[in-house]
């Protein structure tokens, strides 16, 4: 199969000072010649099975919204780490509890904005199609922080950007110049709504993500928004009932292969190799998410049994344990207010939970103590160690 017709064209542009550089204009989707799905069917079957198993977990979780709440935050941390932030999941949860995180505040705010953007997009998609307009709205939420303020939040770029290097002339990749941007985005939106091209949704998601990253339509936040699009597409097309699948851990672990595959699509037209990599990521990520969900359910059940068999189980103690499932990092004041329990009762029951190994106090202070549901947080924290 001759893949040359899939390769975009190069255009020569100049920057201030007269230095010239080559920018890349991708071919519109779908690729021509069409994707050769034959060799991809085994991976497609595995991916659909893994996603089906994960989707089924949302039916058996005692509180799917709880798992989703925490899982979205884990994804926000991972996706932002790929872009260079040093925030951990614990930092984000401390920030949301109005406690001082261990990472730079701007890093944590950036992750918090990712959570807002994701939640906003998922809510809007219930009655609004995935479109350029919605993508711009989500971008505005994503960049609503100190670092994003000068990067035209919610607006497509009007100047050249690039990836790698100090300027376009030394960059590893230069996306379309601003005068070609709307042409590329118009074609992109047409493919978003294209019902005539009969492709499996998972392959369509792979194509859309790679094309978005190649167009790079914003001055900042393209990587994070491109990763969000994957989940939005899976939910919009009914592949997942709940947004339980996020690829950032797989892409963080395999960053070099990820960037190499994207560049290979641009240079060789080999979409099939990229799609294979993408499907393996879906399989790996869906299986990990299912295992994490099962482990969390098991932990909650085991801890509840330990509480009930301790001889100290009271309504207040069980209420606090339930609250910790939604808030694995919290304070005595927060528990007192949320559970409507007196402070002495809160402290007595937290002491019991410490004895049972369910929680740990992490400040060592006499007042304004912060408690962590440590084993729960450890399960969620897998893979979120900052990139060295």
XYZ file of C-alpha atoms in Angstrom:
388
model
C 0.000 0.000 0.000
C 1.411 3.393 -1.035
C 1.165 5.686 2.017
C 2.598 8.813 0.351
C -0.871 10.307 -0.216
C -1.440 10.270 3.563
C 1.530 12.537 4.245
C 0.759 16.220 4.730
C 2.524 19.034 2.961
C 5.295 21.314 4.132
C 4.986 25.096 3.789
C 7.819 27.584 4.155
C 7.244 30.501 6.523
C 9.400 33.228 8.023
C 9.620 34.735 11.480
C 10.757 38.159 12.667
C 14.356 38.623 11.620
C 13.834 36.812 8.342
C 14.639 33.290 9.541
C 12.682 30.747 7.500
C 11.256 27.444 8.728
C 9.049 24.647 7.443
C 5.618 24.078 8.975
C 3.408 21.026 8.476
C -0.150 20.925 7.087
C -1.777 17.503 7.679
C -4.012 15.751 5.168
C -7.711 15.811 6.179
C -9.169 12.746 7.894
C -9.966 9.962 7.153
C -6.622 8.793 5.738
C -6.374 7.831 2.066
C -5.786 5.021 1.262
C -8.192 3.831 3.972
C -6.940 2.286 7.212
C -6.032 -1.388 6.811
C -8.043 -2.786 9.718
C -7.217 -6.460 9.034
C -4.166 -6.705 11.317
C -5.811 -4.492 13.943
C -8.849 -6.708 14.608
C -7.202 -8.806 17.378
C -6.250 -5.615 19.252
C -9.700 -4.108 18.620
C -11.354 -7.208 20.095
C -9.082 -7.114 23.154
C -9.689 -3.387 23.630
C -13.474 -3.752 23.385
C -13.398 -6.659 25.870
C -11.230 -4.692 28.334
C -13.440 -1.606 28.013
C -16.569 -3.721 28.476
C -15.131 -5.220 31.658
C -14.243 -1.749 32.950
C -17.674 -0.388 32.053
C -19.208 -3.310 33.952
C -17.231 -2.283 37.060
C -19.194 0.965 37.153
C -22.302 -1.169 37.781
C -20.855 -3.106 40.751
C -18.939 -0.347 42.526
C -20.754 0.548 45.768
C -20.368 4.210 44.857
C -19.327 4.796 41.218
C -19.336 8.582 41.646
C -16.797 8.239 44.475
C -14.407 6.200 42.319
C -14.943 8.588 39.428
C -14.275 11.616 41.639
C -10.895 10.238 42.702
C -9.990 8.744 39.325
C -10.559 12.040 37.514
C -8.135 13.665 39.938
C -5.547 10.973 39.316
C -5.848 11.578 35.567
C -5.488 15.338 36.069
C -2.217 14.773 37.950
C -0.824 12.361 35.325
C -1.793 14.432 32.290
C -0.289 17.556 33.837
C 2.909 15.672 34.782
C 3.469 14.859 31.109
C 3.568 18.636 30.570
C 6.124 19.102 33.363
C 4.192 19.843 36.571
C 5.454 18.258 39.808
C 2.131 17.989 41.649
C 1.154 14.649 43.192
C -2.369 13.427 43.901
C -1.801 14.135 47.607
C -0.820 17.725 46.745
C -4.047 18.215 44.795
C -6.203 16.797 47.587
C -4.448 18.966 50.196
C -5.033 22.013 47.966
C -8.727 21.147 47.641
C -8.883 20.862 51.439
C -7.340 24.338 51.734
C -4.142 22.859 53.210
C -0.622 23.696 52.005
C 0.534 21.203 49.335
C 4.131 20.042 49.025
C 4.430 21.041 45.351
C 4.601 24.591 43.918
C 1.163 26.201 44.167
C 1.049 27.057 40.443
C 1.591 23.370 39.611
C -1.299 22.328 41.828
C -3.597 25.075 40.492
C -2.852 23.864 36.963
C -3.954 20.344 37.907
C -7.053 21.715 39.634
C -8.005 23.531 36.408
C -7.687 20.233 34.522
C -10.285 18.724 36.882
C -12.588 21.714 36.210
C -12.129 21.436 32.435
C -12.837 17.712 32.451
C -15.940 18.038 34.622
C -17.222 20.949 32.524
C -16.730 19.047 29.248
C -18.450 15.901 30.511
C -21.442 17.914 31.719
C -21.746 19.938 28.478
C -21.560 16.783 26.345
C -24.866 15.612 27.824
C -26.723 18.087 25.608
C -24.142 19.632 23.259
C -22.100 17.961 20.494
C -18.317 17.689 20.555
C -17.339 20.601 18.330
C -14.803 23.396 17.872
C -16.989 25.657 19.992
C -17.061 23.190 22.887
C -13.318 22.507 22.541
C -12.684 26.254 22.929
C -14.946 26.411 26.001
C -13.097 23.494 27.618
C -9.755 25.130 26.805
C -10.868 28.310 28.612
C -11.514 26.254 31.760
C -8.234 24.359 31.378
C -6.118 27.522 31.126
C -7.878 29.508 33.859
C -4.738 29.832 35.996
C -1.652 32.012 36.412
C 0.373 30.179 33.759
C -2.433 29.987 31.216
C -3.548 33.610 31.365
C -1.145 34.774 28.636
C -1.931 31.865 26.288
C -5.276 33.077 24.909
C -7.599 30.834 26.977
C -10.528 29.670 24.860
C -9.125 31.145 21.630
C -7.409 29.450 18.713
C -3.901 30.783 18.257
C -3.105 33.684 15.946
C 0.655 33.145 16.014
C 3.034 30.282 15.276
C 3.796 27.685 17.924
C 6.253 24.787 17.803
C 7.364 21.663 19.693
C 10.959 21.287 20.923
C 13.743 23.785 20.302
C 13.943 27.474 21.178
C 12.304 28.769 17.968
C 10.556 27.365 14.868
C 13.850 27.088 12.969
C 15.289 24.642 15.530
C 12.029 22.885 16.511
C 11.458 19.124 16.264
C 7.978 19.816 14.862
C 6.154 22.950 13.646
C 2.323 22.767 13.381
C 0.317 24.658 10.721
C 0.943 28.433 10.534
C -1.976 30.574 11.792
C -3.164 31.435 8.254
C -3.758 27.694 7.589
C -5.196 26.900 11.005
C -8.933 27.353 10.343
C -8.760 25.281 7.171
C -7.246 22.409 9.212
C -9.758 22.862 12.034
C -12.742 22.974 9.650
C -11.637 19.623 8.202
C -11.094 18.311 11.742
C -14.625 19.271 12.826
C -16.125 17.693 9.691
C -14.482 14.395 10.660
C -15.781 14.727 14.254
C -19.313 14.687 12.819
C -18.683 12.382 9.854
C -21.166 9.498 9.943
C -20.418 8.282 6.408
C -16.915 6.976 7.198
C -17.531 3.563 8.743
C -14.705 3.149 11.232
C -14.760 1.564 14.717
C -15.078 4.267 17.383
C -11.746 3.286 18.974
C -9.918 3.807 15.674
C -11.751 7.100 15.146
C -10.606 8.217 18.631
C -6.988 7.354 17.728
C -7.203 9.377 14.507
C -8.827 12.381 16.202
C -6.261 12.515 19.026
C -3.260 12.364 16.680
C -4.750 14.930 14.266
C -5.503 17.337 17.125
C -1.918 17.064 18.398
C -0.602 17.702 14.878
C -2.791 20.788 14.361
C -1.883 22.057 17.878
C -4.545 24.790 17.668
C -3.825 26.592 20.960
C -0.780 28.387 22.343
C -0.838 26.090 25.386
C -2.713 23.109 26.802
C -2.861 21.140 23.527
C -1.505 17.899 25.019
C -3.890 17.899 27.978
C -6.903 18.809 25.837
C -5.975 16.207 23.219
C -5.922 13.527 25.919
C -9.296 14.686 27.245
C -10.776 14.303 23.759
C -10.148 10.538 23.884
C -12.391 10.091 26.912
C -15.012 12.517 25.594
C -15.269 10.505 22.350
C -15.627 7.169 24.184
C -18.420 8.598 26.358
C -20.188 10.416 23.488
C -20.340 7.212 21.430
C -21.550 5.098 24.355
C -18.407 2.954 24.634
C -18.283 3.912 28.321
C -21.257 4.846 30.493
C -18.935 6.604 32.944
C -15.649 8.384 32.058
C -13.475 5.744 33.714
C -10.727 5.488 31.104
C -7.774 7.861 30.833
C -4.636 7.134 28.823
C -2.229 9.496 30.577
C -0.507 6.841 32.727
C 0.212 4.743 29.614
C 1.392 7.797 27.658
C 3.508 8.989 30.600
C 5.155 5.551 30.882
C 5.683 5.288 27.095
C 6.324 8.971 26.292
C 9.126 8.366 23.800
C 7.139 5.805 21.795
C 4.098 8.102 21.928
C 5.936 11.072 20.409
C 7.744 8.841 17.889
C 4.468 7.347 16.642
C 2.871 10.777 16.217
C 5.888 11.996 14.258
C 5.943 8.827 12.170
C 2.334 9.428 11.075
C 3.386 12.883 9.819
C 6.533 11.685 8.060
C 5.512 8.269 6.699
C 1.702 8.135 6.792
C 1.829 4.960 8.913
C -1.447 5.414 10.761
C -1.734 1.668 11.434
C 1.353 1.588 13.714
C 0.002 4.557 15.716
C -3.452 2.932 16.013
C -1.840 -0.317 17.221
C 0.066 1.607 19.907
C -3.137 3.458 20.869
C -5.201 0.238 21.146
C -2.517 -1.423 23.284
C -2.752 1.635 25.532
C -6.526 1.263 25.815
C -6.172 -2.427 26.735
C -3.433 -1.788 29.299
C -5.220 1.205 30.835
C -8.667 -0.430 30.981
C -7.228 -3.545 32.659
C -5.334 -1.427 35.203
C -8.418 0.671 35.970
C -10.507 -2.482 36.498
C -7.865 -3.940 38.841
C -7.680 -0.664 40.791
C -11.463 -0.517 41.157
C -11.552 -4.132 42.389
C -8.721 -3.473 44.859
C -10.497 -0.386 46.236
C -13.773 -2.273 46.727
C -11.838 -5.045 48.508
C -10.054 -2.515 50.754
C -13.281 -0.769 51.777
C -14.944 -4.124 52.563
C -11.954 -5.399 54.560
C -11.645 -2.173 56.567
C -15.367 -2.159 57.299
C -15.170 -5.762 58.545
C -12.199 -4.847 60.760
C -14.172 -1.911 62.175
C -17.257 -4.062 62.825
C -15.201 -6.835 64.471
C -13.138 -4.432 66.614
C -15.811 -4.166 69.277
C -15.694 -0.382 68.857
C -18.042 0.015 65.891
C -20.479 2.869 66.377
C -22.696 4.778 63.975
C -20.244 7.693 64.193
C -17.232 5.476 63.383
C -18.931 3.969 60.306
C -20.051 7.434 59.193
C -16.452 8.709 59.391
C -15.194 5.665 57.441
C -17.759 6.395 54.699
C -16.698 10.052 54.653
C -13.019 9.072 54.259
C -13.909 7.052 51.146
C -14.911 10.336 49.507
C -12.193 12.394 51.189
C -8.996 10.347 51.701
C -7.147 13.455 52.926
C -9.114 15.506 55.426
C -9.098 17.407 58.726
C -10.951 17.024 62.013
C -12.843 20.265 61.313
C -14.007 18.999 57.910
C -15.203 15.692 59.389
C -16.995 17.500 62.235
C -18.865 19.743 59.775
C -19.647 17.128 57.119
C -20.710 14.337 59.483
C -22.381 16.570 62.090
C -20.400 14.936 64.906
C -18.849 16.693 67.923
C -15.081 17.266 67.863
C -14.342 14.978 70.864
C -16.297 12.172 69.122
C -14.404 12.800 65.861
C -11.027 12.641 67.655
C -11.965 9.489 69.593
C -13.085 7.681 66.448
C -10.060 8.797 64.423
C -7.878 7.398 67.193
C -9.696 4.060 66.785
C -9.147 4.172 62.999
C -5.452 4.871 63.596
C -5.221 1.828 65.891
C -6.859 -0.293 63.172
C -4.361 1.001 60.596
C -7.035 2.669 58.451
C -5.840 6.281 58.807
C -2.608 8.106 59.594
C -2.097 11.622 60.923
C 0.519 13.350 58.732
C 1.313 16.698 60.391
C 2.518 15.595 63.840
C 0.867 18.752 65.226
C -1.345 18.989 68.287
C -3.887 21.157 66.470
C -5.125 21.417 62.853
C -4.352 17.772 62.251
C -4.607 16.227 58.783
C -5.603 12.576 58.415
C -4.988 10.311 55.416
C -6.775 7.108 54.411
C -3.326 5.770 53.579
C -3.937 2.423 51.843
C -6.704 3.921 49.688
C -4.447 6.774 48.655
C -1.613 4.315 47.939
C -3.856 2.430 45.482
C -4.793 5.667 43.711
C -1.229 6.967 43.769
C 0.249 4.117 41.691
C 2.023 5.657 38.718
C 1.636 9.278 39.847
C 5.217 9.721 41.035
C 6.523 12.952 39.411
C 8.614 12.401 36.295
C 12.302 12.668 37.088
